[in-house]
Coordinates of C-alpha atoms and ligand atoms in Angstrom, one line a residue:
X1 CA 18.0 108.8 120.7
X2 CA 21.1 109.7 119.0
X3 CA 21.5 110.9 115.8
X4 CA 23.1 108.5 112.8
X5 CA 26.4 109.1 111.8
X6 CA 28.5 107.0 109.7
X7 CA 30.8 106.4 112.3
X8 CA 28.1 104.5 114.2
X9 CA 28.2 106.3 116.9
X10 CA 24.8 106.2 118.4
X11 CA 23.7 103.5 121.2
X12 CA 20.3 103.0 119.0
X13 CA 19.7 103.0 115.4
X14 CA 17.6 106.2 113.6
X15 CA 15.7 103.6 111.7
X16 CA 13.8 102.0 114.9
X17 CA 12.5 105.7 115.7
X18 CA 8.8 105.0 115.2
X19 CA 7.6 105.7 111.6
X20 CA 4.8 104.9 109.6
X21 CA 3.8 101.6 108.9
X22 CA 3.5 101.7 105.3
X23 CA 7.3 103.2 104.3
X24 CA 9.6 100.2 104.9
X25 CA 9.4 97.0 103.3
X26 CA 9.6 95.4 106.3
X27 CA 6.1 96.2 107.3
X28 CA 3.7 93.1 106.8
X29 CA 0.4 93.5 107.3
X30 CA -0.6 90.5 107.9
X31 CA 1.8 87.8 109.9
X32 CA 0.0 85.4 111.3
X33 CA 1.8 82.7 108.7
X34 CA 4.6 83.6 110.8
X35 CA 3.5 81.9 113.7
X36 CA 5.3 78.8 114.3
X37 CA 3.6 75.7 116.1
X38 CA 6.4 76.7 119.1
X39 CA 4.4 79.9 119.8
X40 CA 1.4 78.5 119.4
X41 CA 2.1 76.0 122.2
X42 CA 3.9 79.0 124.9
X43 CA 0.6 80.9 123.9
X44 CA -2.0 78.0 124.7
X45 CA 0.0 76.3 127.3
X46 CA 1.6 79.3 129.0
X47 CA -0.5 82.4 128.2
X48 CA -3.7 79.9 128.5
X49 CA -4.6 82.2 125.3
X50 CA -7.1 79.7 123.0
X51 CA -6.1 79.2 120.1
X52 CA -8.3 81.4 117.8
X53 CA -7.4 84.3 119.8
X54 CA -4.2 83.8 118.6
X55 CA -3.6 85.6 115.6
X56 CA -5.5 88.7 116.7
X57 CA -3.5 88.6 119.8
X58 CA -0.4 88.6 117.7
X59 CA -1.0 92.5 115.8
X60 CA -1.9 93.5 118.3
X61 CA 0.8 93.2 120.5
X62 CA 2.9 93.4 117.0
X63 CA 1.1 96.8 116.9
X64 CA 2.3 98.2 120.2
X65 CA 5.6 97.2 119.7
X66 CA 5.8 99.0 116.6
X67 CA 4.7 102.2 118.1
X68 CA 7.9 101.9 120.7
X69 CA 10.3 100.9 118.0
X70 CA 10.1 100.2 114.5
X71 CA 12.7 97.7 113.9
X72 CA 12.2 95.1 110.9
X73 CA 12.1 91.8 113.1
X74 CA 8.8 93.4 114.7
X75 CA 7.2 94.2 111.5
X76 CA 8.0 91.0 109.6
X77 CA 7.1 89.2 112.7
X78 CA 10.4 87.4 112.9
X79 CA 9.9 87.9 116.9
X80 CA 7.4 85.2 117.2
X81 CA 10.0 82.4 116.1
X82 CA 11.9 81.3 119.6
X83 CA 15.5 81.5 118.6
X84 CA 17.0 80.6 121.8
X85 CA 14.8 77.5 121.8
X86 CA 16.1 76.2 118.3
X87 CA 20.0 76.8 118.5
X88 CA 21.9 73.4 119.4
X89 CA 23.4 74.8 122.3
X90 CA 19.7 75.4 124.0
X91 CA 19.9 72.1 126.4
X92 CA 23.0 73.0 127.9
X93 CA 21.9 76.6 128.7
X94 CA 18.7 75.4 130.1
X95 CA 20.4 72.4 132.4
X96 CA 22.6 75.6 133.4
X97 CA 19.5 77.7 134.9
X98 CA 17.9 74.9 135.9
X99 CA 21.0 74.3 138.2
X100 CA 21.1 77.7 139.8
X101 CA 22.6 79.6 137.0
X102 CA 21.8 83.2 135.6
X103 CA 20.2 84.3 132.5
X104 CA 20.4 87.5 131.2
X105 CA 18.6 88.8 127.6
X106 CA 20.5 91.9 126.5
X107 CA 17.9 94.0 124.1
X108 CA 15.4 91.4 125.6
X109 CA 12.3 93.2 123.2
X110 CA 9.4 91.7 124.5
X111 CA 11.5 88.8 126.9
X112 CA 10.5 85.8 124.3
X113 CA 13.5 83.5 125.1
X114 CA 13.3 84.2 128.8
X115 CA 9.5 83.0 128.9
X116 CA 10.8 80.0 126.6
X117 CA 13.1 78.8 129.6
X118 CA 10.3 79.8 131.9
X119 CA 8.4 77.4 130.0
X120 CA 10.8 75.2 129.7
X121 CA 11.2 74.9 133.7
X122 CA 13.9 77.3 134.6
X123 CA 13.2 78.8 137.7
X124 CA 11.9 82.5 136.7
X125 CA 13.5 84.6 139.4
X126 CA 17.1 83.7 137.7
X127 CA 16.6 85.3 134.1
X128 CA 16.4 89.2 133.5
X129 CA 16.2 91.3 130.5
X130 CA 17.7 94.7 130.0
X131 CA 16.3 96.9 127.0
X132 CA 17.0 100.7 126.8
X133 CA 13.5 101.0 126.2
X134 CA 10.2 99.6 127.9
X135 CA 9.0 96.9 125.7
X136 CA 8.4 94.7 128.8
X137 CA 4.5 95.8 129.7
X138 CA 4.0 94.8 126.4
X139 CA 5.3 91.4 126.8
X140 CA 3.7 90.9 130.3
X141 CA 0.0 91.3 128.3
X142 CA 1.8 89.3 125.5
X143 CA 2.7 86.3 128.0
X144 CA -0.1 87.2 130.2
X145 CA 2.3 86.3 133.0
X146 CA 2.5 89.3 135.2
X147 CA 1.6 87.9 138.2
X148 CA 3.6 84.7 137.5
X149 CA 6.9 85.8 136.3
X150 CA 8.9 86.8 138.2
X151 CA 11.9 87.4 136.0
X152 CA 13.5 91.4 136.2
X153 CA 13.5 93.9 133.0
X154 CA 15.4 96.7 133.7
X155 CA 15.5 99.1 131.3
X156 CA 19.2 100.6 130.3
X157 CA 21.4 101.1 127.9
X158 CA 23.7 98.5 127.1
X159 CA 26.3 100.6 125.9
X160 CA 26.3 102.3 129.9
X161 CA 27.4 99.2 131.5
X162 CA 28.2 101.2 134.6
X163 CA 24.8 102.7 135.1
X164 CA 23.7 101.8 139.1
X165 CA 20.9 99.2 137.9
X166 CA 23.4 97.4 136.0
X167 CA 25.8 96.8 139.0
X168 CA 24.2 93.7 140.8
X169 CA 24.9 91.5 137.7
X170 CA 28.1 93.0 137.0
X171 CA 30.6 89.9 137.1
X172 CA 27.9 87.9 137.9
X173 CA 26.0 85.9 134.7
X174 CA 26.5 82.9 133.9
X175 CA 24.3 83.4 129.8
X176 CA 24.4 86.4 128.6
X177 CA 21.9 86.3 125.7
X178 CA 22.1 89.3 122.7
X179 CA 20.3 88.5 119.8
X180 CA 19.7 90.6 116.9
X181 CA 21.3 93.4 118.6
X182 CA 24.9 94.0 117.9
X183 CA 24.4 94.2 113.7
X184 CA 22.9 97.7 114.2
X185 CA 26.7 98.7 114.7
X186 CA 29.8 99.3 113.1
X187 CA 32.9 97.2 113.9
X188 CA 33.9 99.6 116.4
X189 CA 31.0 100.0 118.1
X190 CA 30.0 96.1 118.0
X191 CA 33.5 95.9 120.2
X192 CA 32.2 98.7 121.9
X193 CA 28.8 96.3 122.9
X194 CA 30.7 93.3 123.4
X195 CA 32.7 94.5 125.8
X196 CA 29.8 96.2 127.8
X197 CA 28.4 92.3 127.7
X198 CA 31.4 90.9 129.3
X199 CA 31.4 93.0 132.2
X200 CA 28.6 90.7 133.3
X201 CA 30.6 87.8 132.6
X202 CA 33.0 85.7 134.9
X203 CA 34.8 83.0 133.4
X204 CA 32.7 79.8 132.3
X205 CA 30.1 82.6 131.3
X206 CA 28.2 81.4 127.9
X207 CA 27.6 84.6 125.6
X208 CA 24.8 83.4 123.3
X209 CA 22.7 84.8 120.1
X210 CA 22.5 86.0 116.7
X211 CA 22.9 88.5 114.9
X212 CA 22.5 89.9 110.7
X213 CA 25.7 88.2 109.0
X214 CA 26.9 87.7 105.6
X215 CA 28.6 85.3 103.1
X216 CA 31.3 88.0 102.7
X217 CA 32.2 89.8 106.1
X218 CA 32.1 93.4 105.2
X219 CA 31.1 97.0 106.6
X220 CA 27.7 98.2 104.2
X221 CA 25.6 100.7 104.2
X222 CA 23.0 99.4 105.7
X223 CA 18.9 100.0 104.9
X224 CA 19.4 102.6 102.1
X225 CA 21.0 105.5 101.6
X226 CA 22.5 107.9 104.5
X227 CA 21.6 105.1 107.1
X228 CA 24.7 103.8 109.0
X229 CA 27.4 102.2 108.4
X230 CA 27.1 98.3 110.1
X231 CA 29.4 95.1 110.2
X232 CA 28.0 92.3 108.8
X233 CA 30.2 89.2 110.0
X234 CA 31.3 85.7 108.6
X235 CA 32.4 83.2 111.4
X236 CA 36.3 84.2 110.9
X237 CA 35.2 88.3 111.1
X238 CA 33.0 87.4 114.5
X239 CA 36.1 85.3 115.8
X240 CA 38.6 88.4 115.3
X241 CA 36.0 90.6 116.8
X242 CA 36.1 88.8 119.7
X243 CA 40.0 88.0 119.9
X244 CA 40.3 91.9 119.9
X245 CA 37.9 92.7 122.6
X246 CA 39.7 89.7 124.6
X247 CA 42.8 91.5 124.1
X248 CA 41.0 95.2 125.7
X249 CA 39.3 93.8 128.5
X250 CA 42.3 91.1 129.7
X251 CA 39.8 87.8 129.1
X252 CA 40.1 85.0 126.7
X253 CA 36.9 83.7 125.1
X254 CA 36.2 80.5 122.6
X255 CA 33.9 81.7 119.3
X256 CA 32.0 79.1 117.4
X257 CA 29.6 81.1 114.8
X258 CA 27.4 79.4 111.8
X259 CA 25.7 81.0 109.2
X260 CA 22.4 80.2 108.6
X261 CA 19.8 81.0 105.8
X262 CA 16.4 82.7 106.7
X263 CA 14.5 79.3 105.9
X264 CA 17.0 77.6 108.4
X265 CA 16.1 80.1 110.9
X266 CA 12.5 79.5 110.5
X267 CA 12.2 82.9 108.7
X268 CA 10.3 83.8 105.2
X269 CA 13.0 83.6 102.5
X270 CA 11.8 86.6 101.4
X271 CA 12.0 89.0 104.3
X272 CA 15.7 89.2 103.3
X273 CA 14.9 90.7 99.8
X274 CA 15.1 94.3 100.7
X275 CA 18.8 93.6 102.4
X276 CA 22.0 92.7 100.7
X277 CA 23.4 90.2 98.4
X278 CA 24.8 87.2 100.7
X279 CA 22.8 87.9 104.0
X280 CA 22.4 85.3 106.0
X281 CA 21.9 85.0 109.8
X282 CA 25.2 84.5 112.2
X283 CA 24.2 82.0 115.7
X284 CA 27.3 82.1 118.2
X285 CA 28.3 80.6 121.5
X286 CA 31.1 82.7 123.1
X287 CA 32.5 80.8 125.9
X288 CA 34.7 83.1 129.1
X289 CA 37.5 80.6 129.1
X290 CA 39.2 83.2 131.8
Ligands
SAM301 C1 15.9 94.0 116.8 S1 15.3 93.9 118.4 C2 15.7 92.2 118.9 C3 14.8 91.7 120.0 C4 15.1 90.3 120.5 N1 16.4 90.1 121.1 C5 15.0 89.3 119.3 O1 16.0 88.7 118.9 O2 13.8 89.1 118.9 C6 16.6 94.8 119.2 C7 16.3 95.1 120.7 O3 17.5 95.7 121.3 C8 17.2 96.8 122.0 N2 18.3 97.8 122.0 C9 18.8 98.5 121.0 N3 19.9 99.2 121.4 C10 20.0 98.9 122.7 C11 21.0 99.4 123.7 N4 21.9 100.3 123.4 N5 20.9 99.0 124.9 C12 19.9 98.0 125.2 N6 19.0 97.6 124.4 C13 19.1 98.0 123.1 C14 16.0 97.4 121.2 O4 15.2 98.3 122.0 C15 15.2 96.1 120.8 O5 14.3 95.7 121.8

Protein backbone atom coordinates (compact mmCIF):
# COMPACT_ATOMS: atom_id res chain seq x y z
CA UNK A 1 0.00 0.00 0.00
CA UNK A 2 1.13 3.42 -0.58
CA UNK A 3 2.21 5.63 1.80
CA UNK A 4 -0.18 8.92 2.84
CA UNK A 5 0.84 12.05 1.66
CA UNK A 6 -1.16 15.13 1.71
CA UNK A 7 -1.29 15.32 -1.77
CA UNK A 8 -3.42 12.15 -1.77
CA UNK A 9 -1.41 10.43 -3.76
CA UNK A 10 -1.84 6.86 -2.83
CA UNK A 11 -4.50 4.36 -4.61
CA UNK A 12 -5.58 3.18 -0.89
CA UNK A 13 -5.83 4.98 2.26
CA UNK A 14 -3.10 4.33 5.42
CA UNK A 15 -5.97 4.15 7.70
CA UNK A 16 -7.57 0.87 6.23
CA UNK A 17 -3.99 -0.92 6.84
CA UNK A 18 -5.21 -3.42 9.52
CA UNK A 19 -4.85 -2.09 13.04
CA UNK A 20 -6.18 -2.99 16.29
CA UNK A 21 -9.55 -3.08 17.06
CA UNK A 22 -9.76 -1.11 20.04
CA UNK A 23 -7.78 2.38 18.59
CA UNK A 24 -10.47 3.94 16.33
CA UNK A 25 -13.74 5.00 17.34
CA UNK A 26 -15.13 3.41 14.67
CA UNK A 27 -14.77 -0.01 16.13
CA UNK A 28 -18.16 -1.36 17.66
CA UNK A 29 -18.08 -4.20 19.40
CA UNK A 30 -21.14 -5.22 19.19
CA UNK A 31 -23.40 -4.54 15.83
CA UNK A 32 -25.99 -6.64 15.60
CA UNK A 33 -28.57 -3.47 16.12
CA UNK A 34 -27.16 -2.66 12.86
CA UNK A 35 -28.81 -5.25 11.08
CA UNK A 36 -31.68 -4.01 9.09
CA UNK A 37 -34.85 -6.26 8.40
CA UNK A 38 -33.30 -6.09 4.47
CA UNK A 39 -30.31 -8.25 5.59
CA UNK A 40 -32.10 -10.24 7.60
CA UNK A 41 -34.37 -11.32 4.63
CA UNK A 42 -31.04 -11.81 1.81
CA UNK A 43 -29.61 -13.90 4.91
CA UNK A 44 -32.68 -16.23 5.51
CA UNK A 45 -34.00 -16.21 2.02
CA UNK A 46 -30.76 -16.18 0.14
CA UNK A 47 -27.99 -17.47 2.44
CA UNK A 48 -30.80 -20.09 3.90
CA UNK A 49 -28.83 -18.83 7.17
CA UNK A 50 -31.74 -19.14 10.21
CA UNK A 51 -32.34 -16.52 11.82
CA UNK A 52 -30.51 -16.93 15.23
CA UNK A 53 -27.40 -17.65 13.51
CA UNK A 54 -27.57 -14.40 12.40
CA UNK A 55 -25.88 -12.13 14.48
CA UNK A 56 -22.99 -14.49 15.26
CA UNK A 57 -22.73 -14.89 11.62
CA UNK A 58 -22.41 -11.17 11.20
CA UNK A 59 -18.81 -10.65 13.60
CA UNK A 60 -17.78 -12.98 12.28
CA UNK A 61 -17.57 -12.21 8.91
CA UNK A 62 -17.30 -8.44 10.29
CA UNK A 63 -14.19 -9.96 11.97
CA UNK A 64 -12.43 -11.22 8.81
CA UNK A 65 -13.12 -8.35 7.01
CA UNK A 66 -11.44 -6.26 9.48
CA UNK A 67 -8.33 -8.29 9.41
CA UNK A 68 -8.04 -7.42 5.36
CA UNK A 69 -8.98 -3.81 5.88
CA UNK A 70 -9.82 -1.75 8.62
CA UNK A 71 -12.09 0.83 7.10
CA UNK A 72 -14.86 2.52 9.44
CA UNK A 73 -17.99 1.16 7.41
CA UNK A 74 -16.72 -2.43 8.41
CA UNK A 75 -16.30 -1.69 12.00
CA UNK A 76 -19.55 0.34 12.57
CA UNK A 77 -21.27 -2.18 10.53
CA UNK A 78 -22.61 0.33 8.09
CA UNK A 79 -21.93 -2.71 5.37
CA UNK A 80 -24.90 -4.59 6.34
CA UNK A 81 -27.45 -1.73 5.23
CA UNK A 82 -28.05 -2.50 1.22
CA UNK A 83 -27.46 0.96 -0.14
CA UNK A 84 -28.02 0.19 -3.75
CA UNK A 85 -31.31 -1.37 -2.74
CA UNK A 86 -32.70 1.95 -0.99
CA UNK A 87 -31.61 4.77 -3.56
CA UNK A 88 -34.71 5.89 -5.84
CA UNK A 89 -32.98 5.10 -8.84
CA UNK A 90 -32.74 1.16 -7.69
CA UNK A 91 -35.85 -0.02 -10.12
CA UNK A 92 -34.43 1.33 -13.10
CA UNK A 93 -30.93 -0.13 -12.60
CA UNK A 94 -32.48 -3.51 -11.85
CA UNK A 95 -35.10 -3.39 -15.04
CA UNK A 96 -31.59 -2.51 -16.84
CA UNK A 97 -29.83 -5.98 -15.76
CA UNK A 98 -32.68 -7.71 -15.95
CA UNK A 99 -32.77 -6.71 -19.65
CA UNK A 100 -29.29 -7.87 -20.56
CA UNK A 101 -27.42 -5.09 -19.06
CA UNK A 102 -24.07 -5.04 -17.06
CA UNK A 103 -23.36 -4.28 -13.55
CA UNK A 104 -20.17 -3.49 -12.26
CA UNK A 105 -19.35 -2.70 -8.20
CA UNK A 106 -16.07 -0.73 -8.14
CA UNK A 107 -14.46 -1.38 -4.38
CA UNK A 108 -17.29 -4.11 -4.40
CA UNK A 109 -16.00 -5.08 -0.37
CA UNK A 110 -17.82 -8.09 0.30
CA UNK A 111 -20.29 -7.74 -3.22
CA UNK A 112 -23.49 -6.77 -1.01
CA UNK A 113 -25.37 -4.83 -3.73
CA UNK A 114 -24.45 -7.36 -6.37
CA UNK A 115 -26.09 -10.22 -4.25
CA UNK A 116 -29.11 -7.61 -3.62
CA UNK A 117 -29.84 -7.73 -7.57
CA UNK A 118 -28.99 -11.34 -7.49
CA UNK A 119 -31.77 -11.51 -5.12
CA UNK A 120 -33.60 -9.30 -6.68
CA UNK A 121 -33.62 -11.49 -10.07
CA UNK A 122 -30.90 -10.15 -12.12
CA UNK A 123 -29.30 -12.72 -13.88
CA UNK A 124 -25.83 -13.29 -11.87
CA UNK A 125 -23.47 -13.87 -14.63
CA UNK A 126 -23.96 -9.94 -15.71
CA UNK A 127 -22.63 -8.16 -12.38
CA UNK A 128 -18.84 -8.16 -11.34
CA UNK A 129 -16.98 -6.57 -8.70
CA UNK A 130 -13.45 -5.30 -8.82
CA UNK A 131 -11.63 -4.58 -5.30
CA UNK A 132 -7.77 -4.13 -5.15
CA UNK A 133 -8.00 -6.48 -2.49
CA UNK A 134 -9.67 -10.04 -1.88
CA UNK A 135 -12.60 -9.40 0.23
CA UNK A 136 -14.70 -11.76 -2.05
CA UNK A 137 -14.00 -15.39 -0.19
CA UNK A 138 -15.24 -13.59 2.58
CA UNK A 139 -18.45 -12.71 0.99
CA UNK A 140 -18.87 -16.11 -0.78
CA UNK A 141 -19.07 -17.66 3.15
CA UNK A 142 -21.00 -14.43 3.99
CA UNK A 143 -23.75 -15.09 1.08
CA UNK A 144 -23.06 -18.81 1.22
CA UNK A 145 -23.49 -18.62 -2.51
CA UNK A 146 -20.35 -20.00 -3.99
CA UNK A 147 -21.67 -22.49 -5.92
CA UNK A 148 -24.67 -20.35 -7.04
CA UNK A 149 -23.21 -17.09 -8.03
CA UNK A 150 -21.93 -16.82 -10.60
CA UNK A 151 -21.03 -13.12 -10.73
CA UNK A 152 -16.88 -12.25 -11.32
CA UNK A 153 -14.56 -10.37 -8.56
CA UNK A 154 -11.56 -9.52 -10.00
CA UNK A 155 -9.32 -8.05 -7.89
CA UNK A 156 -7.42 -4.69 -9.20
CA UNK A 157 -6.79 -1.44 -8.65
CA UNK A 158 -9.15 0.89 -9.81
CA UNK A 159 -6.78 3.66 -10.22
CA UNK A 160 -4.92 1.00 -13.13
CA UNK A 161 -7.71 0.96 -15.40
CA UNK A 162 -5.44 -0.43 -18.05
CA UNK A 163 -4.36 -3.50 -16.17
CA UNK A 164 -5.17 -6.84 -18.65
CA UNK A 165 -8.13 -8.04 -16.32
CA UNK A 166 -9.70 -4.84 -16.57
CA UNK A 167 -9.85 -4.82 -20.49
CA UNK A 168 -13.00 -7.02 -21.26
CA UNK A 169 -15.34 -4.40 -19.62
CA UNK A 170 -13.42 -1.57 -20.92
CA UNK A 171 -16.19 0.53 -22.87
CA UNK A 172 -18.46 -1.99 -22.02
CA UNK A 173 -20.85 -1.31 -18.63
CA UNK A 174 -23.84 -0.23 -18.74
CA UNK A 175 -23.91 0.62 -14.11
CA UNK A 176 -20.92 1.21 -12.89
CA UNK A 177 -21.50 1.12 -9.06
CA UNK A 178 -18.68 3.01 -6.53
CA UNK A 179 -19.86 3.48 -3.26
CA UNK A 180 -18.06 4.70 -0.41
CA UNK A 181 -14.97 4.79 -2.38
CA UNK A 182 -13.94 7.95 -4.02
CA UNK A 183 -14.07 10.19 -0.42
CA UNK A 184 -10.74 8.51 0.57
CA UNK A 185 -9.29 11.08 -2.03
CA UNK A 186 -8.41 14.46 -2.62
CA UNK A 187 -10.11 16.45 -5.46
CA UNK A 188 -7.48 15.49 -7.77
CA UNK A 189 -7.31 12.25 -7.20
CA UNK A 190 -11.29 11.73 -7.01
CA UNK A 191 -10.93 13.04 -10.87
CA UNK A 192 -8.19 10.82 -11.01
CA UNK A 193 -10.95 7.65 -9.99
CA UNK A 194 -13.68 8.98 -11.90
CA UNK A 195 -12.10 8.91 -14.91
CA UNK A 196 -10.59 5.40 -14.45
CA UNK A 197 -14.63 4.56 -13.97
CA UNK A 198 -15.59 5.93 -17.21
CA UNK A 199 -13.30 4.03 -19.19
CA UNK A 200 -15.87 1.27 -18.65
CA UNK A 201 -18.59 3.45 -19.66
CA UNK A 202 -20.27 3.95 -23.17
CA UNK A 203 -22.81 6.49 -23.49
CA UNK A 204 -26.22 5.67 -21.72
CA UNK A 205 -23.87 4.20 -18.96
CA UNK A 206 -25.48 4.97 -15.30
CA UNK A 207 -22.51 5.70 -12.78
CA UNK A 208 -24.21 5.06 -9.42
CA UNK A 209 -23.23 5.38 -5.48
CA UNK A 210 -22.24 7.37 -2.54
CA UNK A 211 -19.85 8.61 -1.14
CA UNK A 212 -18.81 10.85 2.55
CA UNK A 213 -20.20 14.55 1.71
CA UNK A 214 -20.76 17.63 3.55
CA UNK A 215 -23.01 20.66 4.03
CA UNK A 216 -20.00 22.83 3.01
CA UNK A 217 -17.97 21.30 0.11
CA UNK A 218 -14.40 21.53 1.30
CA UNK A 219 -10.96 19.75 1.24
CA UNK A 220 -10.30 18.49 5.36
CA UNK A 221 -8.08 16.78 7.01
CA UNK A 222 -9.54 13.84 7.31
CA UNK A 223 -9.53 11.16 10.49
CA UNK A 224 -7.07 13.20 12.71
CA UNK A 225 -4.02 14.57 12.38
CA UNK A 226 -1.34 13.78 9.59
CA UNK A 227 -4.04 11.59 7.81
CA UNK A 228 -4.83 12.84 4.24
CA UNK A 229 -6.08 15.41 2.86
CA UNK A 230 -9.92 14.34 1.18
CA UNK A 231 -12.78 16.27 -0.70
CA UNK A 232 -15.81 16.20 0.89
CA UNK A 233 -18.61 17.34 -1.73
CA UNK A 234 -21.97 19.27 -1.75
CA UNK A 235 -24.15 18.44 -4.94
CA UNK A 236 -22.69 21.78 -6.89
CA UNK A 237 -18.75 20.57 -5.86
CA UNK A 238 -19.73 16.78 -7.23
CA UNK A 239 -21.36 18.41 -10.40
CA UNK A 240 -18.03 20.47 -11.17
CA UNK A 241 -16.07 17.40 -10.43
CA UNK A 242 -17.64 15.75 -12.95
CA UNK A 243 -17.98 18.66 -15.68
CA UNK A 244 -14.04 18.68 -15.35
CA UNK A 245 -13.40 15.12 -15.93
CA UNK A 246 -16.03 15.36 -18.90
CA UNK A 247 -13.90 18.00 -20.27
CA UNK A 248 -10.36 15.39 -19.87
CA UNK A 249 -11.85 12.45 -21.19
CA UNK A 250 -14.06 14.12 -24.28
CA UNK A 251 -17.63 12.79 -22.71
CA UNK A 252 -20.54 14.64 -21.39
CA UNK A 253 -22.30 13.28 -18.30
CA UNK A 254 -25.71 14.46 -16.32
CA UNK A 255 -25.03 14.72 -12.20
CA UNK A 256 -27.88 14.59 -9.86
CA UNK A 257 -26.36 14.32 -6.11
CA UNK A 258 -28.49 14.59 -2.65
CA UNK A 259 -27.24 14.84 0.64
CA UNK A 260 -28.52 12.70 3.10
CA UNK A 261 -28.15 12.43 6.91
CA UNK A 262 -26.84 9.15 8.59
CA UNK A 263 -30.53 8.34 9.91
CA UNK A 264 -31.74 8.83 6.28
CA UNK A 265 -29.24 6.38 5.24
CA UNK A 266 -30.33 3.92 7.64
CA UNK A 267 -27.12 4.57 9.69
CA UNK A 268 -26.61 5.25 13.64
CA UNK A 269 -26.63 9.05 14.02
CA UNK A 270 -23.88 8.71 16.04
CA UNK A 271 -21.36 6.89 13.91
CA UNK A 272 -20.74 10.38 12.40
CA UNK A 273 -19.50 11.85 15.84
CA UNK A 274 -15.90 11.24 15.40
CA UNK A 275 -15.99 13.01 11.73
CA UNK A 276 -16.60 16.66 10.93
CA UNK A 277 -19.12 19.34 11.53
CA UNK A 278 -21.77 19.12 8.59
CA UNK A 279 -21.13 15.52 7.32
CA UNK A 280 -23.65 14.08 5.70
CA UNK A 281 -23.76 11.25 3.07
CA UNK A 282 -23.67 12.33 -0.91
CA UNK A 283 -26.11 9.51 -3.34
CA UNK A 284 -25.44 10.28 -7.17
CA UNK A 285 -26.65 9.05 -10.53
CA UNK A 286 -24.16 10.14 -13.25
CA UNK A 287 -25.70 9.54 -16.56
CA UNK A 288 -22.96 9.10 -20.06
CA UNK A 289 -25.09 11.38 -22.18
CA UNK A 290 -22.09 10.87 -24.95
C1 LIG B 1 -15.18 1.70 2.50
S1 LIG B 1 -15.23 0.23 1.55
C2 LIG B 1 -16.82 0.35 0.74
C3 LIG B 1 -17.39 -0.99 0.38
C4 LIG B 1 -18.74 -1.01 -0.34
N1 LIG B 1 -18.68 -0.39 -1.65
C5 LIG B 1 -19.81 -0.36 0.51
O1 LIG B 1 -20.29 0.71 0.14
O2 LIG B 1 -20.18 -0.92 1.55
C6 LIG B 1 -14.12 0.69 0.24
C7 LIG B 1 -13.78 -0.48 -0.66
O3 LIG B 1 -13.02 0.02 -1.78
C8 LIG B 1 -11.88 -0.78 -1.98
N2 LIG B 1 -10.83 0.06 -2.59
C9 LIG B 1 -10.12 1.06 -2.03
N3 LIG B 1 -9.24 1.59 -2.90
C10 LIG B 1 -9.40 0.90 -4.06
C11 LIG B 1 -8.76 0.96 -5.33
N4 LIG B 1 -7.78 1.84 -5.58
N5 LIG B 1 -9.17 0.11 -6.29
C12 LIG B 1 -10.16 -0.81 -6.04
N6 LIG B 1 -10.79 -0.92 -4.86
C13 LIG B 1 -10.42 -0.08 -3.87
C14 LIG B 1 -11.52 -1.27 -0.58
O4 LIG B 1 -10.71 -2.41 -0.58
C15 LIG B 1 -12.90 -1.50 0.03
O5 LIG B 1 -13.38 -2.80 -0.20
Amino acid sequence: MAANSSKGDYHEPEYAKPQDKSKPPYYHTNIEHKIPAETHELLEKYSHIPREQHSEHVHKTRDQAWEIRSYPCIGLGSWLVPQLRRQPVYNEILQRVKAGGSVLDVGTFIGYDLRALAYDGAPSDQLYGLDIVNHFDVGYDFFRDRDSFKGRFIEADMLSPDAPELQPLRKSVDIVIVSQVLHQWNWVNQVRGAQALTTFTKPGSMIVGNQIGNVKAQEIASLGNNLPDVYRHDPESFTRLWDEVGKAVGMRFETQGRLRSFVEMGWDPNDAAWMDKGTRVLEFVVQRLE
